[in-house]
């Protein structure tokens, strides 16, 4: 029986960095377990018993309850901290932008990155979707760039889990072939997030080292 949550992640994932960044920035006590998606570990029965959807990130709590969805997990880990807005509007805006991230950004940037950069050998049967993902992803980035005009962070509240959620795949968009120089407000916001205390880049944050009942804080 663990005394604190176990967070299941995979390396290189813009979804996995969201809860991992919250853990790092707030020094939350969690155990970390990495699963190798390409090796099929997310579809092995031991993990499917925890999360029937067979995807990471996922978190199991000491009471046995599990929670999926990167944005929900990031919010859960940030609850009660300055990373969750303390205004009703700030929290509602956070939900709105988390939904936008999943539908307009992640849904397009993530598969395009996966099938062109991470596992191009699996991409052939999805090639007909590449232009669709590219057009929709550019639409999402245009909307985000407009939103960030004269605005430092996603919500009026300031740096919070909404920024972390939207950052997840947006900062990896060039690995999917998107040209972020066309979105200068997005680029500046990415740099602003990388300047936040406790920030670590994806390869440092998702280092692949399992931790057991210890903080992953350095
Ligand atoms: N909407 C989910 C997406 C989770 C997801 O698709 N995770 C991928 C890695 S980024 C995965 O675990 N894939 C493994 C598989 O499909 O077997 C979230 O935001 O957490």
mmCIF file of C-alpha atoms and ligand atoms in Angstrom:
data_model
loop_
_atom_site.group_PDB
_atom_site.id
_atom_site.type_symbol
_atom_site.label_atom_id
_atom_site.label_comp_id
_atom_site.label_asym_id
_atom_site.label_seq_id
_atom_site.Cartn_x
_atom_site.Cartn_y
_atom_site.Cartn_z
ATOM 1 C CA UNK A 1 0.000 0.000 0.000
ATOM 2 C CA UNK A 2 1.476 3.286 -1.112
ATOM 3 C CA UNK A 3 1.191 6.310 1.109
ATOM 4 C CA UNK A 4 0.964 8.660 -1.826
ATOM 5 C CA UNK A 5 -0.264 8.541 -5.430
ATOM 6 C CA UNK A 6 1.385 6.612 -8.238
ATOM 7 C CA UNK A 7 1.596 8.523 -11.501
ATOM 8 C CA UNK A 8 1.918 6.507 -14.718
ATOM 9 C CA UNK A 9 3.671 8.343 -17.544
ATOM 10 C CA UNK A 10 5.420 7.739 -20.832
ATOM 11 C CA UNK A 11 8.528 9.458 -22.117
ATOM 12 C CA UNK A 12 8.315 12.135 -24.805
ATOM 13 C CA UNK A 13 4.597 12.732 -24.339
ATOM 14 C CA UNK A 14 3.024 16.185 -24.331
ATOM 15 C CA UNK A 15 0.204 14.747 -22.221
ATOM 16 C CA UNK A 16 2.541 13.170 -19.656
ATOM 17 C CA UNK A 17 4.499 16.379 -19.110
ATOM 18 C CA UNK A 18 1.412 18.153 -17.777
ATOM 19 C CA UNK A 19 1.072 16.277 -14.449
ATOM 20 C CA UNK A 20 4.861 15.822 -14.289
ATOM 21 C CA UNK A 21 5.411 19.582 -14.488
ATOM 22 C CA UNK A 22 2.855 20.183 -11.739
ATOM 23 C CA UNK A 23 4.598 17.582 -9.557
ATOM 24 C CA UNK A 24 7.935 19.259 -10.189
ATOM 25 C CA UNK A 25 6.769 22.837 -9.694
ATOM 26 C CA UNK A 26 4.841 22.061 -6.505
ATOM 27 C CA UNK A 27 7.198 19.362 -5.209
ATOM 28 C CA UNK A 28 4.274 16.939 -4.809
ATOM 29 C CA UNK A 29 4.983 13.528 -3.293
ATOM 30 C CA UNK A 30 4.242 10.867 -5.904
ATOM 31 C CA UNK A 31 5.702 7.616 -7.172
ATOM 32 C CA UNK A 32 6.428 7.633 -10.896
ATOM 33 C CA UNK A 33 6.119 4.604 -13.168
ATOM 34 C CA UNK A 34 7.011 4.820 -16.840
ATOM 35 C CA UNK A 35 5.275 2.687 -19.453
ATOM 36 C CA UNK A 36 6.681 2.124 -22.947
ATOM 37 C CA UNK A 37 3.802 2.842 -25.327
ATOM 38 C CA UNK A 38 5.633 1.587 -28.427
ATOM 39 C CA UNK A 39 6.391 -1.702 -26.648
ATOM 40 C CA UNK A 40 2.682 -2.087 -25.876
ATOM 41 C CA UNK A 41 2.985 -1.743 -22.096
ATOM 42 C CA UNK A 42 -0.134 0.454 -21.917
ATOM 43 C CA UNK A 43 -2.142 -2.492 -23.335
ATOM 44 C CA UNK A 44 -0.817 -5.160 -20.976
ATOM 45 C CA UNK A 45 -3.396 -6.684 -18.649
ATOM 46 C CA UNK A 46 -1.738 -5.429 -15.462
ATOM 47 C CA UNK A 47 -2.151 -1.822 -16.595
ATOM 48 C CA UNK A 48 -5.574 -2.400 -18.212
ATOM 49 C CA UNK A 49 -6.810 -3.557 -14.811
ATOM 50 C CA UNK A 50 -5.921 -0.100 -13.494
ATOM 51 C CA UNK A 51 -7.015 1.915 -16.540
ATOM 52 C CA UNK A 52 -9.313 0.064 -18.968
ATOM 53 C CA UNK A 53 -8.640 2.756 -21.592
ATOM 54 C CA UNK A 54 -4.993 1.650 -21.706
ATOM 55 C CA UNK A 55 -3.511 5.132 -21.967
ATOM 56 C CA UNK A 56 -1.250 7.319 -19.903
ATOM 57 C CA UNK A 57 -0.988 9.583 -18.027
ATOM 58 C CA UNK A 58 -2.957 7.913 -15.262
ATOM 59 C CA UNK A 59 -2.840 8.269 -11.494
ATOM 60 C CA UNK A 60 -3.834 5.867 -8.744
ATOM 61 C CA UNK A 61 -4.524 7.247 -5.296
ATOM 62 C CA UNK A 62 -3.673 5.601 -1.959
ATOM 63 C CA UNK A 63 -7.384 4.734 -1.508
ATOM 64 C CA UNK A 64 -7.310 2.718 -4.741
ATOM 65 C CA UNK A 65 -9.242 5.199 -6.899
ATOM 66 C CA UNK A 66 -7.770 5.929 -10.314
ATOM 67 C CA UNK A 67 -8.018 9.055 -12.443
ATOM 68 C CA UNK A 68 -7.279 9.486 -16.146
ATOM 69 C CA UNK A 69 -6.964 12.416 -18.578
ATOM 70 C CA UNK A 70 -3.816 14.531 -18.420
ATOM 71 C CA UNK A 71 -5.650 17.785 -17.761
ATOM 72 C CA UNK A 72 -7.775 16.335 -14.952
ATOM 73 C CA UNK A 73 -4.690 14.770 -13.342
ATOM 74 C CA UNK A 74 -2.735 18.026 -13.619
ATOM 75 C CA UNK A 75 -5.635 19.892 -12.015
ATOM 76 C CA UNK A 76 -5.975 17.275 -9.240
ATOM 77 C CA UNK A 77 -2.265 17.516 -8.392
ATOM 78 C CA UNK A 78 -2.410 21.317 -8.477
ATOM 79 C CA UNK A 79 -5.579 21.584 -6.355
ATOM 80 C CA UNK A 80 -5.180 23.940 -3.408
ATOM 81 C CA UNK A 81 -2.087 25.585 -4.883
ATOM 82 C CA UNK A 82 -1.523 28.817 -6.743
ATOM 83 C CA UNK A 83 -1.624 26.821 -9.991
ATOM 84 C CA UNK A 84 -5.443 26.550 -9.719
ATOM 85 C CA UNK A 85 -7.260 29.881 -10.151
ATOM 86 C CA UNK A 86 -9.017 31.106 -7.027
ATOM 87 C CA UNK A 87 -11.731 32.892 -8.974
ATOM 88 C CA UNK A 88 -14.862 31.322 -10.467
ATOM 89 C CA UNK A 89 -14.119 32.856 -13.850
ATOM 90 C CA UNK A 90 -10.499 31.728 -13.752
ATOM 91 C CA UNK A 91 -11.542 28.126 -13.051
ATOM 92 C CA UNK A 92 -14.222 28.222 -15.762
ATOM 93 C CA UNK A 93 -11.729 29.667 -18.275
ATOM 94 C CA UNK A 94 -9.311 26.902 -17.309
ATOM 95 C CA UNK A 95 -11.905 24.246 -18.205
ATOM 96 C CA UNK A 96 -12.675 26.039 -21.470
ATOM 97 C CA UNK A 97 -9.007 26.141 -22.502
ATOM 98 C CA UNK A 98 -8.369 22.583 -21.382
ATOM 99 C CA UNK A 99 -11.212 21.468 -23.666
ATOM 100 C CA UNK A 100 -9.830 23.613 -26.472
ATOM 101 C CA UNK A 101 -6.420 22.024 -25.964
ATOM 102 C CA UNK A 102 -7.810 18.503 -26.284
ATOM 103 C CA UNK A 103 -9.978 19.202 -29.327
ATOM 104 C CA UNK A 104 -8.130 21.864 -31.350
ATOM 105 C CA UNK A 105 -4.472 21.326 -30.427
ATOM 106 C CA UNK A 106 -3.682 17.890 -28.948
ATOM 107 C CA UNK A 107 -6.058 16.047 -31.294
ATOM 108 C CA UNK A 108 -4.123 17.378 -34.306
ATOM 109 C CA UNK A 109 -0.556 18.034 -33.137
ATOM 110 C CA UNK A 110 -0.160 14.776 -31.230
ATOM 111 C CA UNK A 111 -1.030 12.282 -34.015
ATOM 112 C CA UNK A 112 0.857 14.319 -36.611
ATOM 113 C CA UNK A 113 3.962 14.329 -34.397
ATOM 114 C CA UNK A 114 3.555 10.655 -33.576
ATOM 115 C CA UNK A 115 3.123 9.445 -37.164
ATOM 116 C CA UNK A 116 5.763 11.731 -38.713
ATOM 117 C CA UNK A 117 8.485 11.991 -36.029
ATOM 118 C CA UNK A 118 8.083 9.378 -33.272
ATOM 119 C CA UNK A 119 6.924 6.347 -35.262
ATOM 120 C CA UNK A 120 6.925 7.269 -38.980
ATOM 121 C CA UNK A 121 6.995 3.556 -39.816
ATOM 122 C CA UNK A 122 3.393 3.410 -38.559
ATOM 123 C CA UNK A 123 2.333 6.510 -40.499
ATOM 124 C CA UNK A 124 1.531 5.172 -43.982
ATOM 125 C CA UNK A 125 -2.069 4.211 -43.287
ATOM 126 C CA UNK A 126 -2.757 7.624 -41.694
ATOM 127 C CA UNK A 127 -1.217 9.787 -44.417
ATOM 128 C CA UNK A 128 -4.601 10.872 -45.733
ATOM 129 C CA UNK A 129 -5.189 12.534 -42.343
ATOM 130 C CA UNK A 130 -1.953 14.558 -42.331
ATOM 131 C CA UNK A 131 -3.380 17.571 -44.244
ATOM 132 C CA UNK A 132 -6.520 17.490 -42.093
ATOM 133 C CA UNK A 133 -4.519 17.489 -38.843
ATOM 134 C CA UNK A 134 -2.234 20.202 -40.239
ATOM 135 C CA UNK A 135 -5.094 22.500 -41.223
ATOM 136 C CA UNK A 136 -7.000 21.997 -37.991
ATOM 137 C CA UNK A 137 -3.810 22.352 -35.920
ATOM 138 C CA UNK A 138 -2.979 25.622 -37.659
ATOM 139 C CA UNK A 139 -6.514 26.759 -36.919
ATOM 140 C CA UNK A 140 -5.992 26.012 -33.221
ATOM 141 C CA UNK A 141 -2.606 27.757 -33.154
ATOM 142 C CA UNK A 142 -4.099 30.810 -34.899
ATOM 143 C CA UNK A 143 -6.843 31.009 -32.279
ATOM 144 C CA UNK A 144 -4.277 30.619 -29.479
ATOM 145 C CA UNK A 145 -2.002 33.251 -31.032
ATOM 146 C CA UNK A 146 -4.923 35.698 -31.230
ATOM 147 C CA UNK A 147 -5.874 34.959 -27.628
ATOM 148 C CA UNK A 148 -2.325 35.625 -26.412
ATOM 149 C CA UNK A 149 -2.179 39.038 -28.066
ATOM 150 C CA UNK A 150 -1.444 41.533 -25.228
ATOM 151 C CA UNK A 151 -1.922 38.750 -22.688
ATOM 152 C CA UNK A 152 0.832 37.010 -20.725
ATOM 153 C CA UNK A 153 -1.042 33.847 -19.743
ATOM 154 C CA UNK A 154 -4.070 31.841 -20.856
ATOM 155 C CA UNK A 155 -6.493 33.113 -18.199
ATOM 156 C CA UNK A 156 -6.793 36.492 -16.509
ATOM 157 C CA UNK A 157 -5.702 34.816 -13.266
ATOM 158 C CA UNK A 158 -2.066 34.389 -14.315
ATOM 159 C CA UNK A 159 0.148 31.326 -14.755
ATOM 160 C CA UNK A 160 -1.897 28.223 -13.904
ATOM 161 C CA UNK A 161 -2.827 24.687 -14.973
ATOM 162 C CA UNK A 162 -4.557 26.103 -18.074
ATOM 163 C CA UNK A 163 -1.131 27.237 -19.313
ATOM 164 C CA UNK A 164 0.435 23.880 -18.439
ATOM 165 C CA UNK A 165 -2.319 22.007 -20.316
ATOM 166 C CA UNK A 166 -2.090 24.127 -23.463
ATOM 167 C CA UNK A 167 1.713 24.078 -23.307
ATOM 168 C CA UNK A 168 1.834 20.258 -23.427
ATOM 169 C CA UNK A 169 1.616 19.748 -27.189
ATOM 170 C CA UNK A 170 1.863 23.375 -28.327
ATOM 171 C CA UNK A 171 5.538 23.568 -27.386
ATOM 172 C CA UNK A 172 6.150 20.349 -29.358
ATOM 173 C CA UNK A 173 4.307 21.539 -32.472
ATOM 174 C CA UNK A 174 7.480 22.010 -34.514
ATOM 175 C CA UNK A 175 8.156 18.271 -34.103
ATOM 176 C CA UNK A 176 4.859 17.812 -35.932
ATOM 177 C CA UNK A 177 5.989 20.137 -38.720
ATOM 178 C CA UNK A 178 4.156 23.289 -37.612
ATOM 179 C CA UNK A 179 6.017 26.590 -38.070
ATOM 180 C CA UNK A 180 5.735 28.374 -34.721
ATOM 181 C CA UNK A 181 7.472 31.493 -36.089
ATOM 182 C CA UNK A 182 4.103 32.190 -37.730
ATOM 183 C CA UNK A 183 2.670 32.462 -34.186
ATOM 184 C CA UNK A 184 4.888 35.003 -32.369
ATOM 185 C CA UNK A 185 2.559 35.458 -29.382
ATOM 186 C CA UNK A 186 2.599 31.690 -28.883
ATOM 187 C CA UNK A 187 6.389 31.614 -29.128
ATOM 188 C CA UNK A 188 6.737 34.383 -26.518
ATOM 189 C CA UNK A 189 4.280 32.610 -24.217
ATOM 190 C CA UNK A 190 6.250 29.352 -24.586
ATOM 191 C CA UNK A 191 9.408 31.231 -23.527
ATOM 192 C CA UNK A 192 7.494 32.794 -20.617
ATOM 193 C CA UNK A 193 6.444 29.342 -19.405
ATOM 194 C CA UNK A 194 9.999 28.040 -19.682
ATOM 195 C CA UNK A 195 11.008 30.898 -17.330
ATOM 196 C CA UNK A 196 8.598 29.828 -14.568
ATOM 197 C CA UNK A 197 10.224 28.574 -11.337
ATOM 198 C CA UNK A 198 10.772 24.813 -11.378
ATOM 199 C CA UNK A 199 10.286 24.484 -15.136
ATOM 200 C CA UNK A 200 12.133 21.596 -16.751
ATOM 201 C CA UNK A 201 12.252 20.551 -20.384
ATOM 202 C CA UNK A 202 10.433 17.416 -21.504
ATOM 203 C CA UNK A 203 13.509 15.181 -21.639
ATOM 204 C CA UNK A 204 14.618 16.178 -18.134
ATOM 205 C CA UNK A 205 11.105 16.009 -16.727
ATOM 206 C CA UNK A 206 10.246 12.652 -18.310
ATOM 207 C CA UNK A 207 13.609 11.024 -17.687
ATOM 208 C CA UNK A 208 12.300 7.457 -17.663
ATOM 209 C CA UNK A 209 13.475 6.755 -14.119
ATOM 210 C CA UNK A 210 10.862 5.031 -11.965
ATOM 211 C CA UNK A 211 10.589 6.283 -8.405
ATOM 212 C CA UNK A 212 8.963 4.386 -5.588
ATOM 213 C CA UNK A 213 7.434 6.122 -2.605
ATOM 214 C CA UNK A 214 9.737 9.072 -2.929
ATOM 215 C CA UNK A 215 9.421 12.566 -4.288
ATOM 216 C CA UNK A 216 10.731 12.984 -7.804
ATOM 217 C CA UNK A 217 11.946 16.410 -6.763
ATOM 218 C CA UNK A 218 15.672 16.776 -7.252
HETATM 219 N N1 LIG B 1 -6.879 12.517 -23.669
HETATM 220 C C1 LIG B 1 -5.867 11.719 -23.024
HETATM 221 C C2 LIG B 1 -4.973 11.077 -24.081
HETATM 222 C C3 LIG B 1 -4.054 10.043 -23.505
HETATM 223 C C4 LIG B 1 -3.252 9.345 -24.581
HETATM 224 O O1 LIG B 1 -3.701 9.194 -25.731
HETATM 225 N N2 LIG B 1 -2.060 8.874 -24.218
HETATM 226 C C5 LIG B 1 -1.181 8.207 -25.148
HETATM 227 C C6 LIG B 1 0.238 8.717 -24.994
HETATM 228 S S1 LIG B 1 0.330 10.473 -25.280
HETATM 229 C C7 LIG B 1 -1.129 6.714 -24.812
HETATM 230 O O2 LIG B 1 -1.017 6.381 -23.655
HETATM 231 N N3 LIG B 1 -1.214 5.833 -25.801
HETATM 232 C C8 LIG B 1 -1.021 4.444 -25.534
HETATM 233 C C9 LIG B 1 -1.907 3.548 -26.290
HETATM 234 O O3 LIG B 1 -2.768 4.062 -27.049
HETATM 235 O O4 LIG B 1 -1.737 2.337 -26.122
HETATM 236 C C10 LIG B 1 -5.074 12.591 -22.053
HETATM 237 O O5 LIG B 1 -5.072 13.837 -22.221
HETATM 238 O O6 LIG B 1 -4.485 12.076 -21.113
#
